[in-house]
Short mmCIF file of C-alpha atoms in Angstrom, two decimals:
data_model
loop_
_atom_site.label_atom_id
_atom_site.label_comp_id
_atom_site.label_asym_id
_atom_site.label_seq_id
_atom_site.Cartn_x
_atom_site.Cartn_y
_atom_site.Cartn_z
CA MET A 1 -9.40 -30.77 6.46
CA SER A 2 -5.71 -30.05 6.87
CA THR A 3 -4.09 -26.68 6.71
CA GLU A 4 -1.81 -27.85 3.91
CA SER A 5 -4.61 -27.05 1.49
CA ALA A 6 -5.24 -23.68 3.12
CA SER A 7 -3.82 -20.89 0.99
CA GLY A 8 -2.48 -17.64 2.36
CA SER A 9 -5.74 -15.82 1.88
CA VAL A 10 -7.65 -18.56 3.72
CA LEU A 11 -5.34 -18.31 6.73
CA LEU A 12 -5.39 -14.51 6.69
CA GLY A 13 -9.14 -14.51 6.31
CA ALA A 14 -9.48 -16.78 9.33
CA ASN A 15 -6.78 -15.09 11.39
CA SER A 16 -9.08 -13.37 13.88
CA PHE A 17 -10.97 -16.61 14.48
CA ILE A 18 -7.71 -18.52 14.90
CA ALA A 19 -6.59 -15.92 17.43
CA GLN A 20 -9.94 -16.18 19.23
CA ARG A 21 -10.08 -19.94 19.48
CA CYS A 22 -6.46 -21.17 19.41
CA SER A 23 -4.61 -18.50 21.38
CA GLY A 24 -3.83 -20.86 24.27
CA ILE A 25 -2.22 -23.63 22.27
CA ASN A 26 -0.49 -21.13 19.96
CA ALA A 27 1.11 -19.37 22.91
CA GLN A 28 2.26 -22.67 24.39
CA PHE A 29 3.82 -23.69 21.08
CA MET A 30 5.62 -20.38 20.61
CA LYS A 31 6.95 -20.57 24.17
CA CYS A 32 8.26 -24.08 23.46
CA LYS A 33 9.90 -22.87 20.26
CA ALA A 34 11.54 -20.00 22.09
CA GLN A 35 13.08 -22.40 24.57
CA ASN A 36 14.03 -25.23 22.18
CA SER A 37 15.62 -24.72 18.81
CA ASP A 38 15.17 -28.40 17.93
CA PRO A 39 11.74 -28.86 16.34
CA ALA A 40 11.50 -32.44 17.54
CA LYS A 41 10.99 -31.22 21.10
CA CYS A 42 7.85 -29.28 20.14
CA ALA A 43 6.43 -31.77 17.69
CA ASP A 44 3.33 -32.62 19.78
CA LEU A 45 2.43 -28.99 20.31
CA ALA A 46 2.96 -28.39 16.58
CA LYS A 47 0.41 -31.06 15.82
CA ASP A 48 -2.06 -29.48 18.27
CA VAL A 49 -1.56 -26.07 16.66
CA THR A 50 -2.18 -27.43 13.19
CA ASP A 51 -5.24 -29.35 14.35
CA CYS A 52 -6.70 -26.29 16.06
CA ALA A 53 -6.25 -24.10 13.00
CA ALA A 54 -7.67 -26.79 10.74
CA GLY A 55 -10.63 -27.03 13.11
CA VAL A 56 -11.23 -23.28 12.91
CA ILE A 57 -11.18 -23.33 9.10
CA ASP A 58 -13.48 -26.35 9.16
CA PHE A 59 -15.89 -24.55 11.49
CA LEU A 60 -15.91 -21.48 9.26
CA GLN A 61 -16.59 -23.53 6.17
CA LYS A 62 -19.42 -25.40 7.88
CA THR A 63 -21.26 -22.56 9.62
CA ALA A 64 -20.45 -19.68 7.25
CA GLY A 65 -19.33 -21.42 4.06
CA PRO A 66 -20.53 -18.92 1.43
CA GLN A 67 -19.55 -15.88 3.50
CA PHE A 68 -16.08 -17.31 4.16
CA GLU A 69 -15.60 -18.11 0.50
CA ASN A 70 -16.76 -14.59 -0.45
CA TYR A 71 -14.30 -13.09 1.99
CA VAL A 72 -11.39 -15.21 0.78
CA THR A 73 -12.20 -14.41 -2.86
CA CYS A 74 -12.39 -10.71 -2.01
CA LEU A 75 -8.99 -10.88 -0.29
CA ASN A 76 -7.54 -12.70 -3.29
CA ASN A 77 -8.83 -10.00 -5.63
CA ASN A 78 -7.56 -7.12 -3.50
CA ASN A 79 -3.96 -8.00 -2.69
CA GLN A 80 -5.05 -9.34 0.70
CA GLU A 81 -5.92 -5.85 1.89
CA PHE A 82 -8.38 -5.98 4.74
CA LYS A 83 -9.81 -2.52 4.25
CA ALA A 84 -11.07 -3.50 0.80
CA CYS A 85 -13.21 -6.29 2.22
CA ARG A 86 -14.91 -4.79 5.27
CA ALA A 87 -18.42 -5.67 4.08
CA GLU A 88 -17.56 -9.31 3.44
CA PHE A 89 -15.82 -9.55 6.79
CA SER A 90 -18.76 -8.21 8.75
CA ALA A 91 -21.03 -10.63 6.91
CA LEU A 92 -18.65 -13.46 7.86
CA ASN A 93 -18.57 -12.29 11.48
CA GLU A 94 -22.35 -12.20 11.69
CA ALA A 95 -22.68 -15.65 10.17
CA ALA A 96 -19.91 -17.24 12.24
CA ASN A 97 -20.69 -15.70 15.61
CA GLY A 98 -24.44 -15.41 15.20
CA LYS A 99 -26.28 -12.13 14.77
CA ALA A 100 -26.45 -11.54 18.52
CA SER A 101 -22.77 -10.85 19.08
CA GLN A 102 -20.30 -8.65 17.16
CA MET B 1 -3.96 71.69 -63.33
CA SER B 2 -0.92 73.53 -64.69
CA SER B 3 1.19 73.32 -67.78
CA ALA B 4 2.84 70.03 -68.46
CA VAL B 5 6.35 71.44 -68.38
CA GLY B 6 7.69 72.39 -65.01
CA ASN B 7 5.03 70.57 -63.10
CA ASP B 8 6.81 68.08 -60.87
CA SER B 9 4.78 67.04 -57.82
CA ARG B 10 7.94 65.86 -56.06
CA LEU B 11 8.85 69.46 -55.45
CA GLY B 12 5.74 70.15 -53.36
CA PRO B 13 2.71 72.31 -54.23
CA SER B 14 3.14 74.66 -57.20
CA ARG B 15 3.65 78.42 -56.69
CA GLU B 16 0.04 79.56 -57.00
CA LEU B 17 -1.07 77.00 -54.39
CA ARG B 18 1.63 78.05 -51.92
CA GLN B 19 0.39 81.60 -52.04
CA GLY B 20 -2.93 80.63 -50.43
CA LYS B 21 -5.13 80.94 -53.50
CA ALA B 22 -6.65 77.54 -52.71
CA ALA B 23 -6.71 75.32 -49.64
CA ILE B 24 -3.79 72.89 -49.55
CA ARG B 25 -4.87 69.36 -48.84
CA GLN B 26 -2.39 68.26 -46.23
CA ASP B 27 -2.20 65.78 -43.47
CA GLY B 28 -2.32 67.69 -40.22
CA PRO B 29 -3.64 67.78 -36.68
CA PRO B 30 -7.43 67.71 -36.13
CA LYS B 31 -9.35 70.86 -35.19
CA GLY B 32 -8.68 71.69 -31.55
CA GLY B 33 -5.48 69.74 -31.49
CA TYR B 34 -4.80 66.28 -30.31
CA PRO B 35 -6.25 65.05 -26.97
CA LYS B 36 -3.90 64.90 -24.00
CA VAL B 37 -1.75 61.73 -23.82
CA THR B 38 -2.23 59.86 -20.54
CA TYR B 39 1.30 58.88 -19.67
CA LYS B 40 0.51 58.16 -15.99
CA GLY B 41 -0.18 54.50 -15.04
CA ASN B 42 -3.79 53.36 -14.58
CA PHE B 43 -3.73 50.69 -11.88
CA PRO B 44 -6.95 50.62 -9.88
CA VAL B 45 -6.85 48.68 -6.62
CA ARG B 46 -8.71 45.41 -7.21
CA GLY B 47 -8.80 41.76 -6.11
CA PRO B 48 -8.75 40.17 -2.65
CA GLY B 49 -5.65 41.84 -1.31
CA ALA B 50 -2.55 40.47 0.40
CA THR B 51 -4.10 39.68 3.78
CA ALA B 52 -6.95 37.73 2.24
CA ILE B 53 -4.58 35.76 0.02
CA LEU B 54 -2.30 34.89 2.95
CA ALA B 55 -5.24 33.95 5.12
CA THR B 56 -6.66 31.67 2.42
CA THR B 57 -3.26 30.06 1.84
CA GLY B 58 -2.83 29.51 5.56
CA ALA B 59 -6.29 28.00 5.89
CA VAL B 60 -5.76 25.64 2.95
CA MET B 61 -2.39 24.55 4.32
CA ALA B 62 -3.80 24.00 7.80
CA TRP B 63 -6.61 21.87 6.41
CA GLY B 64 -4.05 19.96 4.32
CA PHE B 65 -1.84 19.25 7.31
CA TYR B 66 -4.84 18.09 9.29
CA LYS B 67 -5.75 15.63 6.51
CA VAL B 68 -2.15 14.38 6.44
CA VAL B 69 -2.23 13.69 10.17
CA VAL B 70 -5.58 11.91 9.93
CA GLY B 71 -4.34 9.91 6.96
CA ASN B 72 -1.15 8.88 8.74
CA LYS B 73 -3.14 7.64 11.73
CA GLN B 74 -5.31 5.58 9.39
CA ARG B 75 -2.29 4.17 7.58
CA ARG B 76 -0.69 3.21 10.87
CA ALA B 77 -3.88 1.46 11.89
CA ASP B 78 -3.98 -0.41 8.57
CA LYS B 79 -0.37 -1.51 8.93
CA GLU B 80 -1.00 -2.66 12.49
CA GLU B 81 -4.02 -4.67 11.36
CA LYS B 82 -1.90 -6.40 8.70
CA LYS B 83 0.86 -7.13 11.22
CA LEU B 84 -1.63 -8.49 13.73
CA ALA B 85 -3.10 -10.84 11.11
CA ARG B 86 0.38 -12.15 10.29
CA ARG B 87 1.22 -12.50 13.99
CA ASN B 88 -1.88 -14.61 14.52
CA ILE B 89 -0.86 -16.98 11.75
CA VAL B 90 2.83 -17.42 12.66
CA PRO B 91 2.32 -20.44 14.95
CA VAL B 92 0.33 -22.29 12.29
CA LEU B 93 2.97 -21.72 9.65
CA GLN B 94 5.80 -22.61 11.99
CA ALA B 95 4.06 -25.81 13.07
CA GLU B 96 3.55 -26.78 9.42
CA GLU B 97 7.20 -26.14 8.64
CA ASP B 98 8.34 -28.12 11.69
CA ALA B 99 6.23 -31.10 10.65
CA ARG B 100 7.60 -30.93 7.12
CA TYR B 101 11.15 -30.67 8.45
CA LEU B 102 10.82 -33.64 10.77
CA ALA B 103 9.24 -35.80 8.06
CA ARG B 104 11.98 -34.92 5.61
CA LYS B 105 14.71 -35.50 8.21
CA ALA B 106 13.27 -38.93 8.97
CA GLN B 107 13.33 -39.77 5.25
CA LEU B 108 16.95 -38.70 4.89
CA ASP B 109 18.00 -40.52 8.07
CA LYS B 110 16.41 -43.68 6.73
CA VAL B 111 18.35 -43.45 3.47
CA GLU B 112 21.51 -42.63 5.40
CA GLY B 113 20.95 -45.69 7.60
CA GLU B 114 20.63 -47.91 4.55
CA ILE B 115 23.76 -46.52 2.95
CA MET B 116 25.92 -46.64 6.09
CA ALA B 117 24.53 -49.91 7.47
CA ASN B 118 27.84 -51.71 7.29
CA VAL B 119 30.03 -48.89 8.55
CA PRO B 120 31.06 -49.58 12.15
CA GLY B 121 30.53 -46.79 14.65
CA TRP B 122 28.39 -44.65 12.37
CA LYS B 123 25.64 -42.75 14.12
CA VAL B 124 22.82 -42.07 11.75
CA GLY B 125 21.57 -38.48 11.87
CA ALA B 126 24.40 -37.30 14.10
CA SER B 127 25.52 -33.71 13.72
CA VAL B 128 28.88 -33.15 12.08
CA TYR B 129 29.55 -30.30 14.54
CA HIS B 130 30.64 -30.52 18.16
CA SER B 131 28.29 -27.67 19.11
CA LYS B 132 25.13 -28.66 20.93
CA ARG B 133 22.98 -26.07 19.25
CA PHE B 134 20.51 -27.20 16.63
CA GLU B 135 21.73 -27.02 13.04
CA GLN B 136 19.05 -27.24 10.41
CA ASN B 137 20.12 -29.03 7.27
CA VAL B 138 16.89 -29.93 5.49
#
């Protein structure tokens, strides 16, 4: 699944998971961008970033599909305001990370 | 009551009545006179009083200010949460845009190569500027 089909609410809904799992590669990519204005020089890292994010969304859809969809729908219906969707987010957290943690 | 001639009630009671032979029915003060008129103001002290009003106002204002401070802290936290979410996504969006840019640039360079194939000394995709910094044009 590529991120091209991920809408804004999907990315925002997954943002904490993307930060959790892809922080390393994201930081590397941003460092590369800061040093090189030509995008061709950071093309490999860009691909890794996209793959990592796509993997996170994939993981969320596999392990917590209904909860993730609920959360994204809630965000869509509430102007992408996080405080309107706390219940859905905690359900998603429980499902994605397992009941033991979070 | 009296003879028809010379009896005009506009002139007041007739002579025999004015001499006290019969009671004159007149509008007049009641027996014992009128009661005293209270011209002094009657303003009994009532209500909470100035100190109580000021204290209540002060208390309400203090509580209001406290709620404003609490609300501002919450709003700042909400804004920070939104900013953090956007910060987390920036690399993904930038990577997507870079990929799109490079793909589009490759397309345009290909077309440019076909058009300028027979022009000697033409460098496909070369910048029109002498500056070394990156100029985006797609």
